[in-house]
């Protein structure tokens, strides 16, 4: 679909220019509005969601523009013998501007967090490297966890680090190494079963996960909890056990809860 970006009211832009010292207050508001809309268009979310956010930007900045058009600073009001108390909208403009920036930055953070890939392998490799570099730390636990993510890399690192750590043959890590060499350790990898611009749903081990591109509204959170889903901060996703998973319900979230994703 084509995203429609409505222009700000030209008469309000003109009036804001006329009431400003430099004659550009309205033009600056238009530039800011278009810039925010362009940023939304670059986000990896559905066109429907982009349109919804762009429309919200229009509503919020139109309200701010209405006050900017009526605002007459004391420098102008004084010589013209206007009552500055009636024409000064600066406090309202500052409040609306602050609220808008906070709202928009919150959305942008959600998008960035939602689109980050869960690089468990990379995280484990960094932890192993860090622990190996510190004499007071031991990378054994992270190394064992790596076997479930990247079995070949686990074997490589175990063999390279064995002379230093001298793991005993009866230790759990050594038994895990032998099992890995024999192909008896199965890597646990995420399997995506549904994905669109709003969310990614996948299974890993004995659990299912839903990772939203943006934080869902309260109504959808209530629906998730009522179906046995809970927030998993480690995965940055909503989680449930496989025996509670209803794939058809998950696939219908974007349509059923369109207002809340």
Coordinates of C-alpha atoms in Angstrom, one line a residue:
X1 CA 0.0 0.0 0.0
X2 CA 1.1 3.6 -0.5
X3 CA 1.7 5.6 2.7
X4 CA -0.3 8.8 2.7
X5 CA 1.4 11.7 4.4
X6 CA -1.1 14.5 4.8
X7 CA 0.3 18.1 4.6
X8 CA 0.0 20.3 7.6
X9 CA -2.6 23.1 7.4
X10 CA -1.1 25.7 5.0
X11 CA -3.1 28.6 6.7
X12 CA -1.7 27.6 10.1
X13 CA 1.8 27.4 8.7
X14 CA 1.4 30.9 7.2
X15 CA 0.0 32.3 10.4
X16 CA 2.8 30.8 12.4
X17 CA 5.3 32.4 10.1
X18 CA 3.6 35.8 10.4
X19 CA 3.6 35.7 14.2
X20 CA 7.2 34.7 14.5
X21 CA 10.2 37.1 14.7
X22 CA 12.1 35.4 11.9
X23 CA 9.1 34.5 9.8
X24 CA 10.0 30.8 9.6
X25 CA 8.2 29.2 12.6
X26 CA 5.6 27.5 10.5
X27 CA 8.1 26.4 7.8
X28 CA 10.3 24.9 10.6
X29 CA 7.3 22.9 11.8
X30 CA 6.7 21.5 8.3
X31 CA 10.3 20.5 8.0
X32 CA 10.3 18.7 11.4
X33 CA 7.0 17.0 10.6
X34 CA 8.3 15.7 7.2
X35 CA 11.5 14.5 8.9
X36 CA 9.7 12.5 11.5
X37 CA 7.5 10.9 8.8
X38 CA 10.5 10.0 6.7
X39 CA 12.1 8.2 9.7
X40 CA 8.9 6.1 10.2
X41 CA 9.0 5.2 6.5
X42 CA 12.5 3.7 7.0
X43 CA 11.4 1.4 9.9
X44 CA 11.0 -2.3 9.2
X45 CA 7.3 -2.5 10.0
X46 CA 4.2 -3.1 8.0
X47 CA 2.8 -0.4 5.8
X48 CA -0.4 -0.5 7.8
X49 CA 1.5 0.3 11.0
X50 CA 3.5 3.0 9.2
X51 CA 0.3 4.7 8.1
X52 CA -1.1 4.5 11.6
X53 CA 2.0 6.1 13.1
X54 CA 2.2 8.8 10.4
X55 CA -1.4 9.7 11.1
X56 CA -0.6 10.0 14.8
X57 CA 2.3 12.2 14.0
X58 CA 0.0 14.4 11.9
X59 CA -2.5 14.7 14.7
X60 CA 0.0 15.5 17.4
X61 CA 2.0 18.0 15.4
X62 CA -1.1 19.7 14.0
X63 CA -2.2 20.4 17.6
X64 CA 1.2 21.8 18.3
X65 CA 1.0 23.9 15.1
X66 CA -2.3 25.4 16.1
X67 CA -0.7 26.8 19.2
X68 CA 2.4 28.0 17.3
X69 CA 0.1 29.8 14.9
X70 CA -1.6 31.7 17.7
X71 CA 1.6 32.3 19.7
X72 CA 2.8 35.9 19.7
X73 CA 6.1 36.5 21.6
X74 CA 6.4 39.4 24.0
X75 CA 8.8 41.1 21.6
X76 CA 6.1 41.3 19.0
X77 CA 3.2 41.8 21.5
X78 CA 4.8 44.8 23.2
X79 CA 5.2 47.1 20.2
X80 CA 1.8 46.0 18.8
X81 CA 0.1 46.7 22.2
X82 CA -1.2 43.1 22.4
X83 CA -1.9 41.4 25.7
X84 CA 1.0 39.0 26.0
X85 CA -0.8 36.9 28.6
X86 CA -3.5 35.9 26.1
X87 CA -1.2 35.4 23.2
X88 CA 1.7 33.6 24.8
X89 CA 1.4 29.9 24.1
X90 CA 5.0 29.1 24.8
X91 CA 4.4 26.8 27.8
X92 CA 1.8 24.8 25.9
X93 CA 4.1 24.5 22.9
X94 CA 7.0 23.3 25.0
X95 CA 4.8 20.8 26.8
X96 CA 3.4 19.4 23.5
X97 CA 6.9 19.3 22.0
X98 CA 8.4 17.4 24.9
X99 CA 5.5 14.9 25.0
X100 CA 5.8 14.3 21.3
X101 CA 9.6 13.7 21.4
X102 CA 9.2 11.3 24.3
X103 CA 6.4 9.4 22.5
X104 CA 8.3 9.2 19.2
X105 CA 11.6 8.2 20.8
X106 CA 9.8 5.4 22.7
X107 CA 8.4 4.0 19.4
X108 CA 11.8 4.2 17.8
X109 CA 13.4 2.3 20.6
X110 CA 10.8 -0.4 20.4
X111 CA 11.4 -0.9 16.7
X112 CA 15.2 -1.1 17.2
X113 CA 14.8 -3.6 20.0
X114 CA 12.3 -5.7 18.2
X115 CA 14.4 -6.0 15.1
X116 CA 17.7 -7.0 16.8
X117 CA 18.6 -10.6 16.2
X118 CA 19.0 -12.8 19.2
X119 CA 22.7 -13.7 18.8
X120 CA 23.1 -16.3 21.5
X121 CA 26.1 -17.8 19.8
X122 CA 27.9 -14.5 19.7
X123 CA 27.1 -13.7 23.3
X124 CA 28.4 -17.0 24.5
X125 CA 31.6 -16.6 22.5
X126 CA 32.2 -13.2 24.0
X127 CA 31.6 -14.5 27.5
X128 CA 34.0 -17.5 26.9
X129 CA 36.7 -15.2 25.6
X130 CA 36.2 -12.8 28.6
X131 CA 36.3 -15.6 31.2
X132 CA 39.3 -17.2 29.5
X133 CA 41.2 -13.9 29.8
X134 CA 40.6 -13.5 33.5
X135 CA 42.4 -15.9 35.9
X136 CA 39.6 -15.7 38.5
X137 CA 36.9 -16.8 36.0
X138 CA 36.1 -20.1 34.5
X139 CA 34.5 -20.4 31.0
X140 CA 33.3 -24.0 31.6
X141 CA 29.6 -23.2 32.0
X142 CA 29.3 -21.0 28.9
X143 CA 31.4 -23.5 26.9
X144 CA 28.9 -26.3 27.8
X145 CA 26.0 -24.0 26.8
X146 CA 27.7 -23.4 23.5
X147 CA 27.5 -27.1 22.6
X148 CA 23.7 -26.7 22.3
X149 CA 24.0 -23.8 20.0
X150 CA 27.1 -24.5 17.8
X151 CA 28.4 -28.1 18.4
X152 CA 31.3 -27.8 16.0
X153 CA 32.6 -24.6 17.6
X154 CA 32.2 -26.2 21.0
X155 CA 34.4 -29.1 20.0
X156 CA 37.0 -26.7 18.5
X157 CA 37.2 -24.5 21.6
X158 CA 37.2 -27.5 24.0
X159 CA 40.2 -29.1 22.3
X160 CA 42.0 -25.7 22.2
X161 CA 41.4 -25.0 25.9
X162 CA 41.9 -28.5 27.3
X163 CA 45.7 -28.1 27.9
X164 CA 45.0 -25.0 30.0
X165 CA 42.0 -26.2 32.0
X166 CA 42.8 -29.9 32.1
X167 CA 39.2 -31.0 32.5
X168 CA 39.1 -34.5 34.0
X169 CA 37.6 -37.3 31.9
X170 CA 34.9 -38.0 34.5
X171 CA 33.8 -34.3 34.5
X172 CA 30.5 -33.3 32.9
X173 CA 32.2 -31.0 30.3
X174 CA 34.5 -33.8 29.2
X175 CA 31.5 -36.2 28.9
X176 CA 29.7 -33.6 26.8
X177 CA 32.7 -33.3 24.6
X178 CA 32.8 -37.1 24.0
X179 CA 29.1 -37.1 23.3
X180 CA 29.5 -34.2 20.9
X181 CA 32.3 -36.0 19.0
X182 CA 30.0 -39.0 18.6
X183 CA 27.1 -36.8 17.4
X184 CA 25.0 -37.6 20.4
X185 CA 24.4 -33.9 21.4
X186 CA 21.6 -32.2 19.4
X187 CA 21.9 -28.5 18.8
X188 CA 18.9 -26.5 20.0
X189 CA 18.2 -24.0 17.3
X190 CA 15.2 -21.6 17.0
X191 CA 12.7 -22.7 14.3
X192 CA 10.5 -19.8 13.0
X193 CA 6.9 -21.0 12.3
X194 CA 5.4 -17.6 11.6
X195 CA 6.7 -14.2 10.7
X196 CA 5.4 -10.9 9.4
X197 CA 6.2 -7.2 9.9
X198 CA 4.6 -7.1 13.3
X199 CA 6.1 -10.2 15.0
X200 CA 8.2 -13.3 14.7
X201 CA 7.1 -16.5 16.3
X202 CA 9.5 -19.4 16.8
X203 CA 10.1 -22.5 18.9
X204 CA 13.3 -23.3 20.7
X205 CA 13.7 -26.4 22.9
X206 CA 10.5 -27.0 24.8
X207 CA 9.1 -23.5 24.5
X208 CA 7.6 -21.2 21.9
X209 CA 8.3 -17.5 21.6
X210 CA 6.7 -14.4 20.1
X211 CA 8.9 -11.4 19.5
X212 CA 7.0 -8.2 18.6
X213 CA 8.5 -5.5 16.4
X214 CA 6.9 -2.9 18.7
X215 CA 5.6 -3.2 22.3
X216 CA 2.0 -4.4 22.1
X217 CA -0.8 -2.4 23.7
X218 CA -2.2 -3.4 27.1
X219 CA -5.2 -5.2 25.5
X220 CA -3.0 -7.6 23.6
X221 CA -0.8 -8.2 26.6
X222 CA -3.9 -9.2 28.6
X223 CA -4.8 -11.6 25.8
X224 CA -1.3 -13.1 25.8
X225 CA -1.4 -13.7 29.6
X226 CA -4.8 -15.2 29.5
X227 CA -3.5 -17.8 27.0
X228 CA -0.5 -18.7 29.2
X229 CA 2.2 -16.5 27.7
X230 CA 4.6 -14.7 29.9
X231 CA 7.4 -12.1 29.3
X232 CA 10.9 -13.6 29.0
X233 CA 13.4 -10.8 29.5
X234 CA 16.3 -13.0 28.4
X235 CA 14.8 -13.6 25.0
X236 CA 13.1 -10.2 24.8
X237 CA 10.0 -12.1 23.8
X238 CA 6.7 -13.6 25.1
X239 CA 7.0 -17.3 25.9
X240 CA 4.9 -20.3 26.6
X241 CA 5.4 -24.1 26.7
X242 CA 4.8 -26.1 23.5
X243 CA 1.8 -27.9 24.8
X244 CA 0.0 -24.6 25.2
X245 CA 1.0 -23.3 21.8
X246 CA -1.8 -22.5 19.4
X247 CA -0.1 -21.6 16.1
X248 CA -3.4 -20.6 14.4
X249 CA -4.0 -18.0 17.1
X250 CA -0.5 -16.7 16.8
X251 CA -0.8 -16.4 13.0
X252 CA -4.0 -14.4 13.5
X253 CA -2.7 -11.8 16.0
X254 CA -1.9 -9.1 13.4
X255 CA -5.5 -9.3 12.1
X256 CA -7.4 -10.0 15.3
X257 CA -5.5 -7.4 17.3
X258 CA -4.6 -5.0 14.6
X259 CA -5.1 -1.9 16.8
X260 CA -2.9 -3.3 19.5
X261 CA 0.3 -4.7 17.8

